[in-house]
mmCIF file of C-alpha atoms in Angstrom:
data_model
loop_
_atom_site.group_PDB
_atom_site.id
_atom_site.type_symbol
_atom_site.label_atom_id
_atom_site.label_comp_id
_atom_site.label_asym_id
_atom_site.label_seq_id
_atom_site.Cartn_x
_atom_site.Cartn_y
_atom_site.Cartn_z
ATOM 1 C CA MET A 1 0.011 0.002 -0.005
ATOM 2 C CA ALA A 2 2.781 2.374 0.702
ATOM 3 C CA GLY A 3 4.201 1.973 -2.777
ATOM 4 C CA LEU A 4 0.775 2.418 -4.413
ATOM 5 C CA ASP A 5 0.171 5.619 -2.466
ATOM 6 C CA ILE A 6 3.436 7.026 -3.641
ATOM 7 C CA VAL A 7 2.535 6.292 -7.271
ATOM 8 C CA VAL A 8 -0.861 7.937 -6.925
ATOM 9 C CA ILE A 9 0.625 10.990 -5.322
ATOM 10 C CA ALA A 10 3.206 11.200 -8.115
ATOM 11 C CA LEU A 11 0.465 10.921 -10.760
ATOM 12 C CA VAL A 12 -1.530 13.673 -9.103
ATOM 13 C CA LEU A 13 1.460 15.910 -8.978
ATOM 14 C CA LEU A 14 2.235 15.190 -12.576
ATOM 15 C CA VAL A 15 -1.318 16.088 -13.634
ATOM 16 C CA ILE A 16 -1.110 19.307 -11.677
ATOM 17 C CA LEU A 17 2.180 20.209 -13.328
ATOM 18 C CA ILE A 18 0.749 19.427 -16.761
ATOM 19 C CA LEU A 19 -2.267 21.600 -16.038
ATOM 20 C CA PHE A 20 -0.057 24.471 -14.946
ATOM 21 C CA ALA A 21 2.076 24.080 -18.049
ATOM 22 C CA GLY A 22 -0.992 24.228 -20.274
ATOM 23 C CA ILE A 23 -2.550 27.337 -18.689
ATOM 24 C CA LYS A 24 -1.403 30.627 -20.257
ATOM 25 C CA THR A 25 -2.488 34.112 -19.128
ATOM 26 C CA ILE A 26 -2.225 36.827 -21.824
ATOM 27 C CA PRO A 27 -2.075 40.459 -20.669
ATOM 28 C CA GLN A 28 -4.229 43.125 -22.273
ATOM 29 C CA GLY A 29 -2.626 44.766 -25.361
ATOM 30 C CA TYR A 30 -0.714 41.614 -26.370
ATOM 31 C CA GLN A 31 -1.419 38.566 -28.476
ATOM 32 C CA TYR A 32 0.664 35.341 -28.511
ATOM 33 C CA THR A 33 1.106 32.931 -31.375
ATOM 34 C CA VAL A 34 0.930 29.164 -30.712
ATOM 35 C CA GLU A 35 3.264 26.772 -32.493
ATOM 36 C CA ARG A 36 2.743 23.006 -32.619
ATOM 37 C CA PHE A 37 5.948 21.188 -33.426
ATOM 38 C CA GLY A 38 7.267 24.495 -34.806
ATOM 39 C CA ARG A 39 4.294 25.322 -37.005
ATOM 40 C CA TYR A 40 1.862 28.200 -36.353
ATOM 41 C CA THR A 41 -1.549 26.951 -35.339
ATOM 42 C CA ARG A 42 -3.468 29.798 -33.675
ATOM 43 C CA THR A 43 -3.271 33.107 -31.783
ATOM 44 C CA LEU A 44 -4.051 33.468 -28.095
ATOM 45 C CA GLU A 45 -6.227 36.486 -27.114
ATOM 46 C CA PRO A 46 -5.773 38.450 -23.869
ATOM 47 C CA GLY A 47 -7.016 36.501 -20.804
ATOM 48 C CA LEU A 48 -6.846 32.850 -19.663
ATOM 49 C CA ASN A 49 -5.930 30.297 -22.402
ATOM 50 C CA LEU A 50 -5.065 26.569 -22.467
ATOM 51 C CA ILE A 51 -2.548 24.811 -24.678
ATOM 52 C CA ILE A 52 -1.370 21.237 -24.900
ATOM 53 C CA PRO A 53 1.842 20.952 -22.905
ATOM 54 C CA PHE A 54 4.914 19.491 -24.556
ATOM 55 C CA ILE A 55 3.133 19.654 -27.921
ATOM 56 C CA ASP A 56 2.179 23.322 -28.244
ATOM 57 C CA ARG A 57 4.362 26.218 -27.279
ATOM 58 C CA ILE A 58 4.190 30.029 -27.342
ATOM 59 C CA GLY A 59 5.792 31.377 -30.499
ATOM 60 C CA ALA A 60 5.826 35.221 -30.745
ATOM 61 C CA LYS A 61 4.546 37.683 -28.238
ATOM 62 C CA MET A 62 3.184 40.608 -30.301
ATOM 63 C CA ASN A 63 2.275 44.032 -28.936
ATOM 64 C CA VAL A 64 -0.980 45.047 -30.666
ATOM 65 C CA MET A 65 -1.068 48.539 -29.186
ATOM 66 C CA GLU A 66 -0.228 51.559 -31.373
ATOM 67 C CA GLN A 67 3.509 52.181 -31.274
ATOM 68 C CA VAL A 68 5.754 55.064 -32.291
ATOM 69 C CA LEU A 69 8.942 54.759 -34.287
ATOM 70 C CA ASP A 70 11.442 57.621 -34.458
ATOM 71 C CA ILE A 71 12.929 58.295 -37.919
ATOM 72 C CA PRO A 72 16.521 59.538 -37.709
ATOM 73 C CA THR A 73 17.763 62.585 -39.602
ATOM 74 C CA GLN A 74 18.913 61.984 -43.164
ATOM 75 C CA GLU A 75 20.114 64.053 -46.112
ATOM 76 C CA VAL A 76 17.638 64.549 -48.940
ATOM 77 C CA ILE A 77 18.364 66.148 -52.324
ATOM 78 C CA THR A 78 15.358 67.893 -53.860
ATOM 79 C CA ARG A 79 14.401 68.097 -57.500
ATOM 80 C CA ASP A 80 16.163 71.469 -57.875
ATOM 81 C CA ASN A 81 19.396 70.009 -56.386
ATOM 82 C CA ALA A 82 19.018 71.558 -52.925
ATOM 83 C CA SER A 83 20.332 69.495 -50.021
ATOM 84 C CA VAL A 84 18.186 69.452 -46.902
ATOM 85 C CA ALA A 85 18.198 67.420 -43.676
ATOM 86 C CA ALA A 86 14.883 65.865 -42.672
ATOM 87 C CA ASP A 87 13.701 63.646 -39.852
ATOM 88 C CA GLY A 88 10.288 62.327 -38.833
ATOM 89 C CA VAL A 89 8.181 60.009 -36.790
ATOM 90 C CA ALA A 90 5.928 57.037 -37.717
ATOM 91 C CA PHE A 91 3.013 55.468 -35.812
ATOM 92 C CA TYR A 92 1.959 51.881 -36.521
ATOM 93 C CA GLN A 93 -0.232 49.151 -35.050
ATOM 94 C CA VAL A 94 -0.090 45.351 -35.436
ATOM 95 C CA LEU A 95 -3.396 44.048 -36.778
ATOM 96 C CA ASN A 96 -2.358 40.480 -37.596
ATOM 97 C CA PRO A 97 0.173 39.077 -35.152
ATOM 98 C CA ALA A 98 0.817 35.974 -37.224
ATOM 99 C CA GLN A 99 1.778 37.948 -40.331
ATOM 100 C CA ALA A 100 3.822 40.433 -38.313
ATOM 101 C CA ALA A 101 5.686 37.519 -36.660
ATOM 102 C CA TYR A 102 6.215 35.252 -39.687
ATOM 103 C CA GLN A 103 6.095 37.501 -42.795
ATOM 104 C CA VAL A 104 9.003 39.804 -41.862
ATOM 105 C CA ALA A 105 12.000 39.561 -39.645
ATOM 106 C CA ASN A 106 12.744 42.417 -37.275
ATOM 107 C CA LEU A 107 9.545 44.357 -37.869
ATOM 108 C CA GLU A 108 10.667 47.700 -36.426
ATOM 109 C CA ASN A 109 13.843 47.791 -38.510
ATOM 110 C CA ALA A 110 11.826 46.967 -41.608
ATOM 111 C CA ILE A 111 9.339 49.796 -40.961
ATOM 112 C CA LEU A 112 12.196 52.222 -40.233
ATOM 113 C CA ASN A 113 14.037 51.536 -43.467
ATOM 114 C CA LEU A 114 10.849 51.543 -45.482
ATOM 115 C CA THR A 115 9.893 54.975 -44.108
ATOM 116 C CA MET A 116 13.340 56.487 -44.673
ATOM 117 C CA THR A 117 13.441 55.254 -48.261
ATOM 118 C CA ASN A 118 10.038 56.730 -49.060
ATOM 119 C CA ILE A 119 10.960 60.026 -47.407
ATOM 120 C CA ARG A 120 13.876 60.355 -49.802
ATOM 121 C CA SER A 121 11.670 59.380 -52.743
ATOM 122 C CA VAL A 122 8.786 61.740 -51.964
ATOM 123 C CA MET A 123 10.883 64.747 -50.941
ATOM 124 C CA GLY A 124 13.327 64.227 -53.800
ATOM 125 C CA SER A 125 10.506 64.612 -56.316
ATOM 126 C CA MET A 126 9.644 68.148 -55.137
ATOM 127 C CA ASP A 127 11.296 71.569 -55.373
ATOM 128 C CA LEU A 128 12.634 73.260 -52.271
ATOM 129 C CA ASP A 129 9.964 75.946 -52.128
ATOM 130 C CA GLU A 130 7.268 73.352 -52.571
ATOM 131 C CA LEU A 131 8.933 71.148 -49.980
ATOM 132 C CA LEU A 132 8.983 73.835 -47.353
ATOM 133 C CA SER A 133 5.428 75.059 -47.919
ATOM 134 C CA ASN A 134 3.615 71.718 -48.474
ATOM 135 C CA ARG A 135 4.485 69.611 -45.473
ATOM 136 C CA ASP A 136 0.943 68.267 -45.187
ATOM 137 C CA VAL A 137 1.133 66.989 -48.757
ATOM 138 C CA ILE A 138 4.419 65.221 -47.971
ATOM 139 C CA ASN A 139 2.861 63.577 -44.893
ATOM 140 C CA ASP A 140 -0.132 62.323 -46.868
ATOM 141 C CA LYS A 141 2.067 60.866 -49.641
ATOM 142 C CA LEU A 142 4.349 59.133 -47.143
ATOM 143 C CA LEU A 143 1.387 57.693 -45.191
ATOM 144 C CA ARG A 144 -0.188 56.277 -48.359
ATOM 145 C CA VAL A 145 3.013 54.793 -49.737
ATOM 146 C CA VAL A 146 4.368 53.306 -46.497
ATOM 147 C CA ASP A 147 1.003 51.863 -45.455
ATOM 148 C CA GLU A 148 0.541 50.184 -48.790
ATOM 149 C CA ALA A 149 4.034 48.661 -48.611
ATOM 150 C CA ALA A 150 3.598 47.429 -45.008
ATOM 151 C CA ASN A 151 0.146 45.963 -45.546
ATOM 152 C CA PRO A 152 1.415 42.388 -46.211
ATOM 153 C CA TRP A 153 3.169 42.398 -42.862
ATOM 154 C CA GLY A 154 -0.157 42.602 -40.984
ATOM 155 C CA ILE A 155 0.443 46.107 -39.637
ATOM 156 C CA LYS A 156 -1.293 49.447 -40.131
ATOM 157 C CA ILE A 157 0.678 52.680 -40.520
ATOM 158 C CA THR A 158 -1.567 55.208 -38.782
ATOM 159 C CA ARG A 159 0.504 58.334 -39.231
ATOM 160 C CA VAL A 160 3.807 59.572 -40.701
ATOM 161 C CA GLU A 161 4.933 63.093 -39.780
ATOM 162 C CA ILE A 162 7.979 65.085 -40.885
ATOM 163 C CA LYS A 163 9.319 66.751 -37.767
ATOM 164 C CA ASP A 164 11.960 69.055 -39.218
ATOM 165 C CA ILE A 165 13.341 70.143 -42.578
ATOM 166 C CA ALA A 166 16.646 72.001 -42.283
ATOM 167 C CA PRO A 167 18.172 73.558 -45.415
ATOM 168 C CA PRO A 168 21.879 74.570 -45.443
ATOM 169 C CA LYS A 169 22.834 77.865 -43.764
ATOM 170 C CA ASP A 170 23.750 79.686 -46.983
ATOM 171 C CA LEU A 171 20.468 78.619 -48.495
ATOM 172 C CA VAL A 172 18.631 79.902 -45.437
ATOM 173 C CA ASP A 173 20.426 83.281 -45.791
ATOM 174 C CA SER A 174 19.465 83.469 -49.467
ATOM 175 C CA MET A 175 15.868 82.690 -48.614
ATOM 176 C CA GLY A 176 15.922 85.415 -45.949
ATOM 177 C CA ARG A 177 17.173 87.990 -48.469
ATOM 178 C CA GLN A 178 14.573 86.828 -50.991
ATOM 179 C CA MET A 179 11.800 87.165 -48.385
ATOM 180 C CA LYS A 180 13.054 90.636 -47.448
ATOM 181 C CA ALA A 181 13.072 91.705 -51.110
ATOM 182 C CA GLU A 182 9.563 90.346 -51.576
ATOM 183 C CA ARG A 183 8.293 92.215 -48.547
ATOM 184 C CA GLU A 184 9.986 95.456 -49.634
ATOM 185 C CA LYS A 185 8.444 95.034 -53.082
ATOM 186 C CA ARG A 186 5.019 94.466 -51.520
ATOM 187 C CA ALA A 187 5.501 97.509 -49.300
ATOM 188 C CA GLN A 188 6.395 99.690 -52.315
ATOM 189 C CA VAL A 189 3.395 98.399 -54.224
ATOM 190 C CA LEU A 190 1.119 99.141 -51.314
ATOM 191 C CA GLU A 191 2.619 102.571 -50.860
ATOM 192 C CA ALA A 192 2.179 103.341 -54.578
ATOM 193 C CA GLU A 193 -1.440 102.158 -54.453
ATOM 194 C CA GLY A 194 -2.042 104.298 -51.371
ATOM 195 C CA ALA A 195 -0.545 107.376 -53.117
ATOM 196 C CA ARG A 196 -2.686 106.678 -56.176
ATOM 197 C CA ASN A 197 -5.840 106.317 -54.123
ATOM 198 C CA ALA A 198 -4.967 109.524 -52.228
ATOM 199 C CA GLN A 199 -4.523 111.435 -55.492
ATOM 200 C CA ILE A 200 -7.796 110.048 -56.811
ATOM 201 C CA LEU A 201 -9.582 111.076 -53.635
ATOM 202 C CA ARG A 202 -8.002 114.540 -53.758
ATOM 203 C CA ALA A 203 -9.040 114.906 -57.383
ATOM 204 C CA GLU A 204 -12.559 113.789 -56.570
ATOM 205 C CA GLY A 205 -12.648 116.253 -53.693
ATOM 206 C CA ALA A 206 -11.407 119.104 -55.947
ATOM 207 C CA LYS A 207 -13.959 118.120 -58.552
ATOM 208 C CA GLN A 208 -16.811 118.130 -56.043
ATOM 209 C CA SER A 209 -15.556 121.426 -54.648
ATOM 210 C CA ALA A 210 -15.459 123.020 -58.115
ATOM 211 C CA ILE A 211 -18.943 121.674 -58.866
ATOM 212 C CA LEU A 212 -20.318 123.077 -55.613
ATOM 213 C CA GLU A 213 -18.553 126.377 -56.179
ATOM 214 C CA ALA A 214 -19.940 126.654 -59.681
ATOM 215 C CA GLU A 215 -23.389 125.809 -58.427
ATOM 216 C CA GLY A 216 -22.963 128.446 -55.716
ATOM 217 C CA GLN A 217 -21.842 131.030 -58.247
ATOM 218 C CA ARG A 218 -24.764 130.132 -60.508
ATOM 219 C CA GLU A 219 -27.171 130.451 -57.604
ATOM 220 C CA ALA A 220 -25.587 133.767 -56.584
ATOM 221 C CA ALA A 221 -25.809 135.029 -60.184
ATOM 222 C CA PHE A 222 -29.438 133.936 -60.317
ATOM 223 C CA ARG A 223 -30.155 135.720 -57.060
ATOM 224 C CA ASP A 224 -28.269 138.808 -58.228
ATOM 225 C CA ALA A 225 -30.171 138.872 -61.500
ATOM 226 C CA GLU A 226 -33.426 138.442 -59.616
ATOM 227 C CA ALA A 227 -32.513 141.290 -57.298
ATOM 228 C CA ARG A 228 -31.585 143.513 -60.263
ATOM 229 C CA GLU A 229 -34.884 142.563 -61.904
ATOM 230 C CA ARG A 230 -36.815 143.482 -58.784
ATOM 231 C CA LEU A 231 -34.875 146.773 -58.532
ATOM 232 C CA ALA A 232 -35.549 147.510 -62.192
ATOM 233 C CA GLU A 233 -39.225 146.783 -61.690
ATOM 234 C CA ALA A 234 -39.264 149.094 -58.705
ATOM 235 C CA GLU A 235 -37.486 151.864 -60.618
ATOM 236 C CA ALA A 236 -39.774 151.366 -63.593
ATOM 237 C CA LYS A 237 -42.796 151.614 -61.315
ATOM 238 C CA ALA A 238 -41.432 154.771 -59.678
ATOM 239 C CA THR A 239 -40.612 156.291 -63.077
ATOM 240 C CA LYS A 240 -44.108 155.430 -64.248
ATOM 241 C CA MET A 241 -45.640 157.099 -61.269
ATOM 242 C CA VAL A 242 -43.459 160.203 -61.759
ATOM 243 C CA SER A 243 -44.343 160.249 -65.468
ATOM 244 C CA GLU A 244 -48.047 160.025 -64.687
ATOM 245 C CA ALA A 245 -47.640 162.878 -62.213
ATOM 246 C CA ILE A 246 -45.770 164.976 -64.811
ATOM 247 C CA ALA A 247 -48.421 164.191 -67.406
ATOM 248 C CA ALA A 248 -51.030 165.373 -64.931
ATOM 249 C CA GLY A 249 -49.209 168.731 -64.651
ATOM 250 C CA ASN A 250 -47.809 168.221 -61.164
ATOM 251 C CA VAL A 251 -44.743 170.542 -61.046
ATOM 252 C CA GLN A 252 -43.759 169.313 -57.560
ATOM 253 C CA ALA A 253 -43.194 165.838 -58.928
ATOM 254 C CA ILE A 254 -40.828 167.196 -61.575
ATOM 255 C CA ASN A 255 -38.909 169.124 -58.963
ATOM 256 C CA TYR A 256 -38.715 166.083 -56.712
ATOM 257 C CA PHE A 257 -37.416 163.847 -59.472
ATOM 258 C CA VAL A 258 -34.774 166.381 -60.670
ATOM 259 C CA ALA A 259 -33.671 167.114 -57.103
ATOM 260 C CA GLN A 260 -33.259 163.403 -56.333
ATOM 261 C CA LYS A 261 -31.103 162.796 -59.424
ATOM 262 C CA TYR A 262 -29.128 165.964 -58.706
ATOM 263 C CA THR A 263 -28.398 164.809 -55.146
ATOM 264 C CA GLU A 264 -27.322 161.322 -56.287
ATOM 265 C CA ALA A 265 -24.962 162.865 -58.912
ATOM 266 C CA MET A 266 -23.401 165.123 -56.295
ATOM 267 C CA ALA A 267 -22.932 162.173 -53.906
ATOM 268 C CA ALA A 268 -21.274 160.095 -56.674
ATOM 269 C CA ILE A 269 -18.860 162.949 -57.497
ATOM 270 C CA GLY A 270 -17.914 163.273 -53.850
ATOM 271 C CA LYS A 271 -17.293 159.497 -53.420
ATOM 272 C CA ALA A 272 -15.056 159.171 -56.504
ATOM 273 C CA PRO A 273 -11.608 157.757 -55.387
ATOM 274 C CA ASN A 274 -9.620 159.936 -57.836
ATOM 275 C CA SER A 275 -11.384 163.190 -56.958
ATOM 276 C CA LYS A 276 -9.476 165.440 -54.621
ATOM 277 C CA ILE A 277 -10.723 168.880 -55.679
ATOM 278 C CA VAL A 278 -14.104 169.343 -57.306
ATOM 279 C CA LEU A 279 -14.795 172.530 -59.319
ATOM 280 C CA MET A 280 -18.513 173.096 -59.624
ATOM 281 C CA PRO A 281 -19.486 175.783 -62.212
ATOM 282 C CA MET A 282 -22.870 176.247 -60.619
ATOM 283 C CA GLU A 283 -24.435 178.032 -57.752
ATOM 284 C CA ALA A 284 -24.234 176.266 -54.484
ATOM 285 C CA SER A 285 -27.615 177.617 -53.604
ATOM 286 C CA SER A 286 -29.177 175.448 -56.289
ATOM 287 C CA LEU A 287 -28.887 172.397 -54.081
ATOM 288 C CA VAL A 288 -30.341 174.371 -51.208
ATOM 289 C CA GLY A 289 -33.157 175.522 -53.402
ATOM 290 C CA SER A 290 -33.774 171.952 -54.506
ATOM 291 C CA LEU A 291 -33.971 170.881 -50.899
ATOM 292 C CA GLY A 292 -36.357 173.688 -50.282
ATOM 293 C CA GLY A 293 -38.514 172.478 -53.122
ATOM 294 C CA ILE A 294 -38.513 169.009 -51.622
ATOM 295 C CA GLY A 295 -39.550 170.503 -48.281
ATOM 296 C CA ALA A 296 -42.408 172.375 -50.000
ATOM 297 C CA ILE A 297 -43.614 169.152 -51.596
ATOM 298 C CA ALA A 298 -43.507 167.380 -48.240
ATOM 299 C CA LYS A 299 -45.453 170.188 -46.629
ATOM 300 C CA GLU A 300 -48.063 170.031 -49.327
ATOM 301 C CA VAL A 301 -48.432 166.261 -49.060
ATOM 302 C CA PHE A 302 -48.235 165.797 -45.280
ATOM 303 C CA GLY A 303 -49.367 169.192 -44.144
ATOM 304 C CA ASP A 304 -47.788 171.772 -41.830
ATOM 305 C CA GLY A 305 -48.074 171.052 -38.178
ATOM 306 C CA SER A 306 -48.425 174.779 -37.290
ATOM 307 C CA ALA A 307 -51.432 175.361 -39.607
ATOM 308 C CA PRO A 308 -54.927 174.820 -38.346
ATOM 309 C CA ALA A 309 -56.468 171.472 -38.998
ATOM 310 C CA GLY A 310 -59.289 172.820 -41.164
ATOM 311 C CA THR A 311 -57.072 174.943 -43.404
ATOM 312 C CA PRO A 312 -56.890 173.679 -47.019
ATOM 313 C CA ALA A 313 -53.614 172.508 -48.491
ATOM 314 C CA ARG A 314 -53.364 175.379 -51.041
ATOM 315 C CA ALA A 315 -53.970 177.907 -48.277
ATOM 316 C CA ARG A 316 -51.225 176.356 -46.185
ATOM 317 C CA GLN A 317 -48.826 176.412 -49.152
ATOM 318 C CA SER A 318 -49.236 180.133 -49.894
ATOM 319 C CA THR A 319 -47.715 181.338 -46.667
ATOM 320 C CA PRO A 320 -44.321 179.512 -46.852
ATOM 321 C CA ALA A 321 -44.059 180.244 -50.605
ATOM 322 C CA THR A 322 -44.321 184.008 -49.964
ATOM 323 C CA THR A 323 -41.905 183.749 -47.065
ATOM 324 C CA THR A 324 -39.382 181.820 -49.196
ATOM 325 C CA THR A 325 -39.536 184.380 -51.996
ATOM 326 C CA ALA A 326 -39.058 187.237 -49.580
ATOM 327 C CA SER A 327 -36.151 185.564 -47.798
ATOM 328 C CA THR A 328 -34.208 184.719 -50.995
ATOM 329 C CA PRO A 329 -31.530 187.415 -51.235
ATOM 330 C CA ALA A 330 -30.314 187.583 -54.868
ATOM 331 C CA PHE A 331 -30.551 184.040 -56.242
ATOM 332 C CA ARG A 332 -33.195 182.516 -58.430
ATOM 333 C CA ASN A 333 -33.404 178.770 -57.965
ATOM 334 C CA PRO A 334 -34.832 177.065 -61.038
ATOM 335 C CA PHE A 335 -35.893 174.102 -58.963
ATOM 336 C CA ASP A 336 -37.711 176.067 -56.245
ATOM 337 C CA PRO A 337 -41.457 176.263 -56.926
ATOM 338 C CA THR A 338 -41.735 179.542 -54.936
ATOM 339 C CA SER A 339 -39.081 181.220 -57.070
ATOM 340 C CA GLN A 340 -40.955 180.263 -60.189
ATOM 341 C CA GLY A 341 -44.114 181.771 -58.917
ATOM 342 C CA SER A 342 -42.397 185.124 -58.220
#
């Protein structure tokens, strides 16, 4: 019995060891390949898995998370023979662990060399100016080409980015001078356009000012002509009234009209700028007599305040006419109505 117990215990321990050897725990983010006698049979998913001990074994442990691969700096010659230094970064993810494990050896090195080769191909087919200004286009081309090439390996290239493009120092200096010249040219063009617009605006302002000034002059001339027309109408009406009075035999109206013209002529002679001494070959008493005639007309029209209210106009006129004739010393005024009567 003692020997049988030992055999049973040994068998139990052997079964336990076999079970432990066949249990495999796969962490999250990884997948393991299973090989049976060296041949791939299946892929173990994350979690608890069982294999046949001593027959099956774990082949490759593949990381199925997205991984980043740094692309070292390399020299690239562009289509216009400019030498630049470029580096980048690539992101990839294993979609088929069996293909990634058995279709290519050293997966990371293969992706690195594939990406570097395509960087030289894509960037070498472009000019320097296009290369520096179209980095997004370069990234898209690289992503499409590298992903298509790595598809048989069971991986997915999710992103390829160019980190830096460094032209030579002398080329950078030349580009700086070119940029400065372009900006100076743009500034001169903008300055010239500003001067042209300013001249156009000034010309438009002068034009509008001239138009407004001409319209103002036209309006002023129209107003002036209208004023002269009104004045002429007033003078014509006054002349008509004087003419009607003369036609009616009113001597006072004739005296008033002549005296007014006489006074205006004397005032114009006195206001002349080139007149210093005025020789008048006429009696100075004529103007006084004219004024006296005007006073007599006013007395006849408006009446004398000293005469009685019921006294007729002709009666009131007789007294100052006699007085004026008596008071005139030795002159006869042709414009005085009282002197004519005497």
